[in-house]
Coordinates of C-alpha atoms and ligand atoms in Angstrom, one line a residue:
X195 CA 0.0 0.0 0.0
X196 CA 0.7 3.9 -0.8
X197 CA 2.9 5.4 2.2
X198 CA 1.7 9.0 3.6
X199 CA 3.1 10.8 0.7
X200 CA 3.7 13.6 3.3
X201 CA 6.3 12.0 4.7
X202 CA 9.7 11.3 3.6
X203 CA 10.9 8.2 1.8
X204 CA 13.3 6.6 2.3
X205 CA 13.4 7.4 6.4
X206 CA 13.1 5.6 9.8
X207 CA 9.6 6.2 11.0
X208 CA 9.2 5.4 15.0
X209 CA 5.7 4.7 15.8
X210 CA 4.8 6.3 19.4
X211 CA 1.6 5.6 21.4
X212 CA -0.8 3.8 24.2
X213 CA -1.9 0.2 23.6
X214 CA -4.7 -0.2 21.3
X215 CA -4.0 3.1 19.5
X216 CA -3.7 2.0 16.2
X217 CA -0.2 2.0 15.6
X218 CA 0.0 -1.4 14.1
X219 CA -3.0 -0.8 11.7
X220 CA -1.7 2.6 10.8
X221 CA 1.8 1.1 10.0
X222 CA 0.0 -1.9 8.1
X223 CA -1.8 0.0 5.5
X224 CA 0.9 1.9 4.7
X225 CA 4.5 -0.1 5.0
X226 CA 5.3 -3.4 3.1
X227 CA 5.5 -5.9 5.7
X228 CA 9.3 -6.2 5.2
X229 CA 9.6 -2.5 6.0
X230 CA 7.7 -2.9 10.0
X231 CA 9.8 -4.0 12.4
X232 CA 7.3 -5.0 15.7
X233 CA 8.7 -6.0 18.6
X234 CA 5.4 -7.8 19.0
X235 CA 6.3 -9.9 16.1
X236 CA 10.0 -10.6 17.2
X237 CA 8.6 -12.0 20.7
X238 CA 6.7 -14.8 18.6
X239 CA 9.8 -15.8 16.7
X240 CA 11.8 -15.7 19.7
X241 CA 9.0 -17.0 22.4
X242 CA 6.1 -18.9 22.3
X243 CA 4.3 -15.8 20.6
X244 CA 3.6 -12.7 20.3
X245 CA 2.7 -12.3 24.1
X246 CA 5.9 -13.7 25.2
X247 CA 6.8 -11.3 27.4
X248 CA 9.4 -13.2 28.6
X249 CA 11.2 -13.0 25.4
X250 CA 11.0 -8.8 25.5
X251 CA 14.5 -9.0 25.8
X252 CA 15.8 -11.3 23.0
X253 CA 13.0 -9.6 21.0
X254 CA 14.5 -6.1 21.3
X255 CA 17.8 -7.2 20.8
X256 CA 16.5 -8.6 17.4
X257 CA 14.4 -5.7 16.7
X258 CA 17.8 -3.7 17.4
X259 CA 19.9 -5.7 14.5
X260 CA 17.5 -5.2 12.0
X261 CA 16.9 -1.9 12.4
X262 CA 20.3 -1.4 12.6
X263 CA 20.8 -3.2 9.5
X264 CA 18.0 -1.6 7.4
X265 CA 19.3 1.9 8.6
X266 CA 23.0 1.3 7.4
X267 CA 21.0 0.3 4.0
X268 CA 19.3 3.7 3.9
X269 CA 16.1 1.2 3.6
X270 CA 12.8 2.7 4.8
X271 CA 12.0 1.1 8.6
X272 CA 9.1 1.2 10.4
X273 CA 9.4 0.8 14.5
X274 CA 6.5 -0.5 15.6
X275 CA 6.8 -0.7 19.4
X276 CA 5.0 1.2 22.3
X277 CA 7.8 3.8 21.4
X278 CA 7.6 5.5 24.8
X279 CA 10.8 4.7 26.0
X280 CA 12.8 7.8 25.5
X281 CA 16.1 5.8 25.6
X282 CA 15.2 4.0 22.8
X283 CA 13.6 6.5 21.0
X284 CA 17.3 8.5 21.3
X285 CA 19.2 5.7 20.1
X286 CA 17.2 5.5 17.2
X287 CA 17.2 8.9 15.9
X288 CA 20.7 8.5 16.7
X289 CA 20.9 5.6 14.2
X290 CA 19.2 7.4 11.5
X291 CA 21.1 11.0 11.7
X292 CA 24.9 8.4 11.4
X293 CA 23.3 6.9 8.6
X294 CA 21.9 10.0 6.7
X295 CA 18.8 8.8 6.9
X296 CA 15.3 11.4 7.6
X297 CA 14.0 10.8 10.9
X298 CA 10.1 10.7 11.6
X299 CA 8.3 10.3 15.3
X300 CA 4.7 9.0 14.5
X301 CA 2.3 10.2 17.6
X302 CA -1.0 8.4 18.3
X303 CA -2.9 10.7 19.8
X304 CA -6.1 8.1 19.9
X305 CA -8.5 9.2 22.5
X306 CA -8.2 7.0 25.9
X307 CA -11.2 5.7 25.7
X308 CA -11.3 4.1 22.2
X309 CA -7.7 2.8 23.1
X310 CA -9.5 1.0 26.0
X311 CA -12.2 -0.2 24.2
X312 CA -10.4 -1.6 21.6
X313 CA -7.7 -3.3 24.2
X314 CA -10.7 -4.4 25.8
X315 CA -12.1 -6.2 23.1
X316 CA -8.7 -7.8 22.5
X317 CA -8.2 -11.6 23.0
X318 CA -4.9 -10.8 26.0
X319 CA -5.8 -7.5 26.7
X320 CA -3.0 -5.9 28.9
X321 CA -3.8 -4.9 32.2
X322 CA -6.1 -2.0 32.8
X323 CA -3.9 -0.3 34.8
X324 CA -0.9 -0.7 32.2
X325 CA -2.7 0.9 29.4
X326 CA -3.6 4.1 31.8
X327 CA 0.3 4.3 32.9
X328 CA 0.9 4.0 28.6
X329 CA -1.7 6.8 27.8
X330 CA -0.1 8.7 30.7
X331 CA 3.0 8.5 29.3
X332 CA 2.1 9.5 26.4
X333 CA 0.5 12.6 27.3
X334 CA 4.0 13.4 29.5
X335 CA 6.2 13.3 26.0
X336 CA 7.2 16.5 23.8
X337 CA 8.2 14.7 21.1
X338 CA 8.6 18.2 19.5
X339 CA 11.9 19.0 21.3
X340 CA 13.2 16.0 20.9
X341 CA 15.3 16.8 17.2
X342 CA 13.3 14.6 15.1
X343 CA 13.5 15.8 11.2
X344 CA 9.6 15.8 11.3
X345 CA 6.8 14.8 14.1
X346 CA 3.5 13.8 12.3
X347 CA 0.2 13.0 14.6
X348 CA -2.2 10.6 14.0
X349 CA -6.1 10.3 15.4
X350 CA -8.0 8.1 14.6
X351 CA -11.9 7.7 14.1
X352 CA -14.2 4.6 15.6
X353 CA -14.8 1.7 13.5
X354 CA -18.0 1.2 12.1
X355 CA -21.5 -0.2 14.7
X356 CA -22.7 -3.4 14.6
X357 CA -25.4 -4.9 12.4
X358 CA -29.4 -4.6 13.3
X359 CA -30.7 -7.8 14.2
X360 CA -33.9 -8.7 11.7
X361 CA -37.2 -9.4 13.1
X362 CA -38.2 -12.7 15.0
X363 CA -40.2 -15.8 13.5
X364 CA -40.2 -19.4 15.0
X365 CA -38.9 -22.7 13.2
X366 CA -39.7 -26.6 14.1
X367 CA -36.4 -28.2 15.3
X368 CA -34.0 -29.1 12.8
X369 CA -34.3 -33.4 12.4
X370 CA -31.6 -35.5 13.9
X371 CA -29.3 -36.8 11.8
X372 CA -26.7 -39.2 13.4
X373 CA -24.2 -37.7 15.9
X374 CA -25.6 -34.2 16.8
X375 CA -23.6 -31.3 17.8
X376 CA -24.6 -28.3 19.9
X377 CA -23.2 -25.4 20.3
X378 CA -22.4 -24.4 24.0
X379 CA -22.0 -21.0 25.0
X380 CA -20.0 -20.6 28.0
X381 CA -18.5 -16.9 27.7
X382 CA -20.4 -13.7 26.2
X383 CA -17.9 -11.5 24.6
X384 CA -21.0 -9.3 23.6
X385 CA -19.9 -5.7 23.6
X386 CA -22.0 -2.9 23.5
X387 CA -24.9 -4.8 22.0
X388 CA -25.7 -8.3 24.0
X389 CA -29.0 -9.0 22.1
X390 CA -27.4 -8.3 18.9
X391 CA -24.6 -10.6 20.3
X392 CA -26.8 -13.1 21.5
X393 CA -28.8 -13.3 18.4
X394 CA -26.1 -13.1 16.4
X395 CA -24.6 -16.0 17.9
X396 CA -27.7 -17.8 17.1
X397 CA -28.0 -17.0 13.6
X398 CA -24.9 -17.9 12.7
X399 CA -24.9 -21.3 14.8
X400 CA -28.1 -22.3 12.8
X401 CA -26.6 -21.2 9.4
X402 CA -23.6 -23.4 10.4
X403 CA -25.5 -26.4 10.8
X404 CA -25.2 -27.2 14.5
X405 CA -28.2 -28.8 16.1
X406 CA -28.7 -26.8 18.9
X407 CA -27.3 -24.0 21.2
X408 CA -27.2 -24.8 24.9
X409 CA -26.6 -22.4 27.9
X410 CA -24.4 -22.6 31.0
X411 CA -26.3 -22.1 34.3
X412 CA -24.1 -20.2 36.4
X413 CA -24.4 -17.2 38.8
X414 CA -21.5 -15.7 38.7
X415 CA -18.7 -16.8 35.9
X416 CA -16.6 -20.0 36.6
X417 CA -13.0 -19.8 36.8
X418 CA -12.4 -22.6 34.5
X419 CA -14.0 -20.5 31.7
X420 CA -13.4 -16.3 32.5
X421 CA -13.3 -13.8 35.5
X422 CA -16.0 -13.6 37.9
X423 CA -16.8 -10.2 36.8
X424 CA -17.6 -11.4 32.8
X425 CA -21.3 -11.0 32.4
X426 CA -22.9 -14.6 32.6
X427 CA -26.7 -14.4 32.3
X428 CA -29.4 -15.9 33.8
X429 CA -30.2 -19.0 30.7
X430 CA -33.9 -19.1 30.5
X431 CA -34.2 -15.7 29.6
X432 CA -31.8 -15.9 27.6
X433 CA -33.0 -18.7 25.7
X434 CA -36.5 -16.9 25.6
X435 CA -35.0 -14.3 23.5
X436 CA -33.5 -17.3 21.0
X437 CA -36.8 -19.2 21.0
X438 CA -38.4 -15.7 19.0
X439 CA -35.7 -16.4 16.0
X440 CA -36.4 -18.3 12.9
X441 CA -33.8 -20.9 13.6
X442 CA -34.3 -24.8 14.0
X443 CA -31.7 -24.8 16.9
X444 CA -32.7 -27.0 20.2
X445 CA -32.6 -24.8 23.3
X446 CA -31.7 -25.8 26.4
X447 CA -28.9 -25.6 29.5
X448 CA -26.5 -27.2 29.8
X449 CA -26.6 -28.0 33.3
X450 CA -29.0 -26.1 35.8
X451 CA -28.4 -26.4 39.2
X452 CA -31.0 -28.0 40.9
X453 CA -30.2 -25.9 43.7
X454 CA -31.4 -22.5 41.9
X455 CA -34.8 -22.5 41.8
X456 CA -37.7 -24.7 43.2
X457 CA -38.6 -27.7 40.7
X458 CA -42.3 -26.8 40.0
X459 CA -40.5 -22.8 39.1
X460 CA -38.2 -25.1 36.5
X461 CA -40.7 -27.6 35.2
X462 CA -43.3 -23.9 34.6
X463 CA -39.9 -22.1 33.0
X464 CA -39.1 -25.0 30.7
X465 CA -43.2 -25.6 29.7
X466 CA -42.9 -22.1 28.8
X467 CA -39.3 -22.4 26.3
X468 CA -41.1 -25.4 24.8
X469 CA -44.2 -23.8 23.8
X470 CA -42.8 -20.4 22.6
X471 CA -40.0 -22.1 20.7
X472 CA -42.5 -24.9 18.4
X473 CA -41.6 -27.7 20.5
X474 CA -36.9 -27.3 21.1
X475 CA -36.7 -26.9 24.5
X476 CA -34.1 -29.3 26.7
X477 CA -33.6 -29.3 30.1
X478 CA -30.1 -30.1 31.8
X479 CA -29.7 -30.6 35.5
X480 CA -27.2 -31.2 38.1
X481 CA -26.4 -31.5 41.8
X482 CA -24.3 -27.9 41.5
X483 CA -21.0 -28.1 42.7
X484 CA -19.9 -24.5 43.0
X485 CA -20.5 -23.2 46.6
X486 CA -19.3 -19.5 45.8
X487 CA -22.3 -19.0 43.7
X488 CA -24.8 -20.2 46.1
X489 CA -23.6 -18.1 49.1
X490 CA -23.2 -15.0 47.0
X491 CA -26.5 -15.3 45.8
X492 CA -28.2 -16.6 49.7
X493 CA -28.7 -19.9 48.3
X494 CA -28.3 -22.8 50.6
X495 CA -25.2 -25.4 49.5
X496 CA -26.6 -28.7 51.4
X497 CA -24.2 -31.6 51.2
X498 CA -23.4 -33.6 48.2
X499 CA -26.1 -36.5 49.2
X500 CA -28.9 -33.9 49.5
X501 CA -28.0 -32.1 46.8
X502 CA -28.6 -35.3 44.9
X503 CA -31.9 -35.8 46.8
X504 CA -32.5 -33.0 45.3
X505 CA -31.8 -33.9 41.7
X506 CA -34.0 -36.9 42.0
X507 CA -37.0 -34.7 43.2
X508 CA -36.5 -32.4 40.9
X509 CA -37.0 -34.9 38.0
X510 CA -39.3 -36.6 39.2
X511 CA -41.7 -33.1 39.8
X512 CA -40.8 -31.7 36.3
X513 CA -42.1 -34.6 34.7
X514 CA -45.1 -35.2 36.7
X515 CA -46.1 -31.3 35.9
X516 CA -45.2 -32.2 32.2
X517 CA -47.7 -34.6 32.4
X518 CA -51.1 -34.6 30.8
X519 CA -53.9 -34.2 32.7
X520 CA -54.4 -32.6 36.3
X521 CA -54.7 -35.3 38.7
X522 CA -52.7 -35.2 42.5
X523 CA -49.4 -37.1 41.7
X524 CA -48.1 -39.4 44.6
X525 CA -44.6 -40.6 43.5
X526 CA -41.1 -41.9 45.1
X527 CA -40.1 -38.5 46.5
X528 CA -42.7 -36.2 45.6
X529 CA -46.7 -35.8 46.7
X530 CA -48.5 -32.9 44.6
X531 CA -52.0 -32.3 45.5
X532 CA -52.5 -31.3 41.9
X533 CA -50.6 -31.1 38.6
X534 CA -51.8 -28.2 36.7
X535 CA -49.1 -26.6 34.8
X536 CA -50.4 -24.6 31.6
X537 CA -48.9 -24.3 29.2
X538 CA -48.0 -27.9 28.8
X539 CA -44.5 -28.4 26.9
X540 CA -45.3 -29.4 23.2
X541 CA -43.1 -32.3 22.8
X542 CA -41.6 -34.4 25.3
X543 CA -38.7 -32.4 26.7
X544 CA -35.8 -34.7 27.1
X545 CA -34.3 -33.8 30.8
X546 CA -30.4 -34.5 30.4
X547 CA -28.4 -35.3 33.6
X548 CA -24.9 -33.8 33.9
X549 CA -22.2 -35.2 35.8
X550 CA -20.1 -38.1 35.9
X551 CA -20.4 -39.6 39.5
X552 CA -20.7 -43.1 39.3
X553 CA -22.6 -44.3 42.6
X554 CA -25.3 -42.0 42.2
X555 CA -25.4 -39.3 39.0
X556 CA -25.2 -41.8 36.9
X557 CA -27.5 -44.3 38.5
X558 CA -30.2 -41.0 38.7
X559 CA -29.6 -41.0 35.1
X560 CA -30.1 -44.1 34.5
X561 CA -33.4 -44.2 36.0
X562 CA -34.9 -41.1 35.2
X563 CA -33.0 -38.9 32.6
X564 CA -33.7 -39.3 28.7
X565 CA -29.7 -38.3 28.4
X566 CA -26.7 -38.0 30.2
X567 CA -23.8 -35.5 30.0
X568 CA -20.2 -36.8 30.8
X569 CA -16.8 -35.6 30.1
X570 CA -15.7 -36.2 26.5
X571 CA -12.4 -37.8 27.7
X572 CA -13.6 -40.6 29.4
X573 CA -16.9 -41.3 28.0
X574 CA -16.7 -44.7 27.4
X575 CA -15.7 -45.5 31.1
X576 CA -18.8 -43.6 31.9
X577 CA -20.9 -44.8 29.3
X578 CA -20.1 -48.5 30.6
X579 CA -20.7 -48.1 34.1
X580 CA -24.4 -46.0 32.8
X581 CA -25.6 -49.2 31.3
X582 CA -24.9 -51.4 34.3
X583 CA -26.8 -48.7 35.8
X584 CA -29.7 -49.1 33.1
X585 CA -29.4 -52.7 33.6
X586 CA -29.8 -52.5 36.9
X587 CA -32.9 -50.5 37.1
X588 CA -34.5 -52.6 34.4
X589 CA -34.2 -49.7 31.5
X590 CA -33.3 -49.9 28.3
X591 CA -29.8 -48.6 28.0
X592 CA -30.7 -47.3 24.2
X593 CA -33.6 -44.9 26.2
X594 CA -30.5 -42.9 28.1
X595 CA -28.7 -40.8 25.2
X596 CA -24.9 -40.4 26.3
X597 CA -23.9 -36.9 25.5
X598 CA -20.3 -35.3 26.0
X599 CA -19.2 -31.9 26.5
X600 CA -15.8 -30.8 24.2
X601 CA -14.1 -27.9 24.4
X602 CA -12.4 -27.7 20.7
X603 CA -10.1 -25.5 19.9
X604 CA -11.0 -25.1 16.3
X605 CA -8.8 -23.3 13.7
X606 CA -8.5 -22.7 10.0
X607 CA -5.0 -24.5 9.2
X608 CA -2.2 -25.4 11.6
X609 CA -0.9 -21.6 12.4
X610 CA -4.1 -20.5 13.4
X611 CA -5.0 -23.8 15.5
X612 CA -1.4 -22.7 17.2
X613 CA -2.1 -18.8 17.4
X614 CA -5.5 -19.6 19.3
X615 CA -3.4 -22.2 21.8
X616 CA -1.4 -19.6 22.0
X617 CA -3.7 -16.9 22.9
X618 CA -5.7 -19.2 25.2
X619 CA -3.4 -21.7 27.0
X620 CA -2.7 -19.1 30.1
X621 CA 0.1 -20.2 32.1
X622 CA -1.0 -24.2 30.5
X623 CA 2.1 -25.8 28.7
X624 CA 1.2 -25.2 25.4
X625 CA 1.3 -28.7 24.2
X626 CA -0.8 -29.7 27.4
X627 CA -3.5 -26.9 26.2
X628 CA -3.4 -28.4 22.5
X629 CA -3.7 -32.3 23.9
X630 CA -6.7 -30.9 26.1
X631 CA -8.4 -29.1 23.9
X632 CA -7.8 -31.4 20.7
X633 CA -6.7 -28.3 19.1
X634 CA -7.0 -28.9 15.1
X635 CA -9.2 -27.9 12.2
X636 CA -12.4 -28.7 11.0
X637 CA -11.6 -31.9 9.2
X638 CA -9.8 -32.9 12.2
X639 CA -12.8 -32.5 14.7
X640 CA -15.2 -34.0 12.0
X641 CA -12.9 -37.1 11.9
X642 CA -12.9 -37.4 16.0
X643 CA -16.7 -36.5 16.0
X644 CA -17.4 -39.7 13.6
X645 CA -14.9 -41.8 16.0
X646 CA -17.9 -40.6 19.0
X647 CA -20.5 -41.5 17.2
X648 CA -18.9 -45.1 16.1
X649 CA -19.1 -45.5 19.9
X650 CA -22.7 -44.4 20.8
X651 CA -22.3 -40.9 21.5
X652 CA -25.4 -39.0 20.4
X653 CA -24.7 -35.9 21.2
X654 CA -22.1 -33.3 21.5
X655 CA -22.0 -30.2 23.4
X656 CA -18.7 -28.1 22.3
X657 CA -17.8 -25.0 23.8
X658 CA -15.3 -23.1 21.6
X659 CA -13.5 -21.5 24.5
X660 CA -12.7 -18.5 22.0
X661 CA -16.1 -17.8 20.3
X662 CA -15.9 -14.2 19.5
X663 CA -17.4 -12.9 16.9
X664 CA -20.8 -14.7 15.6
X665 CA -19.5 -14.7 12.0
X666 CA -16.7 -17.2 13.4
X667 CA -19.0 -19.6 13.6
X668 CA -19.4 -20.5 9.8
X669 CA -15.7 -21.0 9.7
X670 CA -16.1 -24.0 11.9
X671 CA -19.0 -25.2 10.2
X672 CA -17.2 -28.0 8.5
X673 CA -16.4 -29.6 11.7
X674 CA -20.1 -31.0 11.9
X675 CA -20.4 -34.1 10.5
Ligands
CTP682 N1 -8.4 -0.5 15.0 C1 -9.5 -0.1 14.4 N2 -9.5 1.0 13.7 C2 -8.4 1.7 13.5 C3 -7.2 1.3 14.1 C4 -7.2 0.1 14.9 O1 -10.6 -0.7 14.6 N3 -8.4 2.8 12.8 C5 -8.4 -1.7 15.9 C6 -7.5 -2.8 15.3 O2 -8.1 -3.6 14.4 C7 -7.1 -3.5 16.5 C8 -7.1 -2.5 17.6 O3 -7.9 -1.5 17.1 O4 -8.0 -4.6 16.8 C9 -5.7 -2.0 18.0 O5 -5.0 -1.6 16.8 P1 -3.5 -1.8 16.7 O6 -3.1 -1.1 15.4 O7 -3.2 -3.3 16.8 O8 -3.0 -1.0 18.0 P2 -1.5 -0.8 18.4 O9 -1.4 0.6 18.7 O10 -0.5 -1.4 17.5 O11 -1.5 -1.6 19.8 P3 -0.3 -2.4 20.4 O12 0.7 -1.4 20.8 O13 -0.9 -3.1 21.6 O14 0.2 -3.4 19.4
MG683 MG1 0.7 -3.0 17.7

């Protein structure tokens, strides 16, 4: 692309500004690639990538030689680093004046709040209180007295809103065919627009082909998944929002605590997704396990064999309201003077149990769920000890769907399957993050969904732990089989 044909050509051009302020961008559109020397870029070919901050060092000392090197060749060189280092900064004009070569500072004078927005939206963000030490910094420089041959500013303008979500309609669920796979959303990147987000999500999850989109049930976010202070919202309204699109997608959680709400509140909630969405409700339940939640919220955390009393009752008094007719119910756990609950669900709502204890989930699965969610990794252990279960209670093991939750990390070709383990593994090995997460592309994850389905697996839950934008989805639609 055309460089700013105000400035002089060849020269060294040192790029100066906050995180976030567009230096990179700027530098892009205007500089061969060759010509950009980023000390971002150096960290991830010497570290792990380009967030290495342990390699800073052997990354500047890189970013040193070629500059260096370019300089002496009176070639055109773009340093694109934070640029706020005044040492640096010296040395470099230094560099340039021995070499003959014209000088230019490039300051980003990006409003603050745009550069946090856009760090914010970033997948490793740097810390808040970095970026207001950077844009402090910034605003402390007089780059003017500093001798370069020329000092050019740059602001820049906000990128352009998000789309308008279309009107609502309602669909009949999309047909099984084979292994299913539903989309589970555990994080909600949604910006400035979470129904647009939300919807969005949807959408594009329908036009990718995957069966269904299922909630996490959480009151405050989970550490194995983001910060507590991510938004997480409450599923079934959620879902109510969903059931308006004109989407075949299945809609359901994926698992509600049973220690939330009252049963009869649940079994009313569910009725009411069923009927509004044509008949594509699911309902997942658990125990709960996180005792955080609970207390924040004054919920009471009974022990673990209550809280699987619990689960039993709560079954058994969702599917006696989801009965027909109104007659008092007198069951195993529960007595219900009546059973008038209106609307009815349309279709029989499958109730999926999650967990993957063997004494008792399981056996509660085996007796009264339609499905049951266990970890992808050792399903078939799981799935073994569920039909003994089945056996057991006199059931018909082919009556309990086994399910699985995956958490793919899903890219395009083999460097972006590695840039997203990259971005995503946290203080995880690397290699541990990719094993975990079967990182690979599409084809792969088709080829290990088939293997699932060789072995009985109907469905799949997979949480992409770096959904982003809704659009991503299509890219990973030919990972459905
Ligand atoms: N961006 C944008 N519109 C611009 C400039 C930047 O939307 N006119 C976005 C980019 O797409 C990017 C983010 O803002 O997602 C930050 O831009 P970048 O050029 O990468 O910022 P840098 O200043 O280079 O940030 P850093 O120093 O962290 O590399
Ligand atoms: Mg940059």
């Amino acid at each position: 692309m055309a460089q700013d044909p105000s400035l002089p050509d060849p020269a060294l051009v040192v790029l100066v500004g906050a995180s976030g302020a567009g230096k990179s961008t700027w530098a892009q559109a205007r500089f061969r690639s060759a010509e950009i020397v980023s000390s971002d870029d150096l960290r991830g070919v010497v570290g792990s990538g380009r967030h290495d901050l342990d390699a800073s060092g052997d990354a500047f000392a890189l970013l040193d030689l070629i500059v260096a090197g370019r300089v002496r060749r009176g070639l055109t060189t773009v340093v694109d680093t934070l640029g706020l280092d005044v040492v640096r900064r010296r040395e470099w004009l230094d560099l340039a004046r021995a070499h003959g070569l014209p000088a230019v500072a490039v300051g980003f004078e990006t409003p603050p709040a745009l550069c946090r927005s856009r760090n914010a939206a970033r997948d490793r963000p740097v810390p808040a209180r970095v970026l207001t030490e950077q844009l402090r910094a910034f605003r402390g420089l007089a780059l003017d007295a500093e001798g370069w041959d020329r000092v050019a500013t740059v602001t820049t303008d906000e990128p352009a809103a998000a789309p308008v979500p279309q009107g609502p309609q309602t669909r009949s669920p999309r047909p099984r065919s084979g292994l299913d796979v539903v989309l589970q959303v555990s994080r909600f990147p949604w910006g400035e627009d979470p129904a647009a987000w939300l919807t969005g999500v949807a959408r594009a999850a329908d036009e990718a082909g995957f069966a269904g989109l299922a909630l996490m049930d959480h009151l405050i976010q989970v550490p194995q998944v983001g910060t507590a202070w991510e938004p997480i919202p409450e599923p079934w309204v959620t879902l109510g929002l969903l059931a308006g699109l004109d989407t075949g997608l299945r809609l359901g959680t994926l698992v509600s605590p049973v220690t939330f709400r009252p049963p009869g509140i649940t079994a009313k909630t569910v009725a009411t997704l069923d009927v509004i969405s044509g008949g594509r409700a699911f309902c997942g339940v658990g125990a709960g396990w996180w005792e955080r939640e609970h207390l924040a919220f004054g919920l009471p955390f009974p022990p673990p064999a209550e809280r699987l009393d619990l689960l039993e009752t709560a079954i058994e008094t969702m599917r006696a309201l989801w009965a027909t007719g109104t007659r008092p119910y007198d069951g195993q756990r529960v007595v219900l003077p009546e059973t008038t609950c209106y609307p009815r669900p349309v279709h029989d709502v499958p109730v999926l149990v999650g967990g993957a204890g063997e004494r008792r989930t399981l056996r509660i699965a085996a007796r009264l769920a339609d499905g049951c969610n266990v970890p992808v990794d050792v399903v078939e252990e799981k799935a073994a000890v569920l039909r003994r279960h089945c056996e057991e209670a006199g059931r018909d093991p082919a009556e309990v769907a086994v399910t699985v939750l995956d958490l793919p990390v899903v890219g395009r070709d083999r460097d972006d399957v590695w840039e997203r383990v990259e971005r995503l593994r946290g203080r995880t090995a690397a290699a541990t993050y990719a094993r975990r997460h079967h990182a690979g592309t599409p084809p792969q994850h088709r080829d290990r969904y088939r293997v699932l389905e060789e072995r009985g697996v109907h469905t799949v839950f997979a949480a992409l732990p770096d959904l982003g934008r809704p659009e991503d989805l299509l890219d990973v639609a030919a990972m459905l089989p």
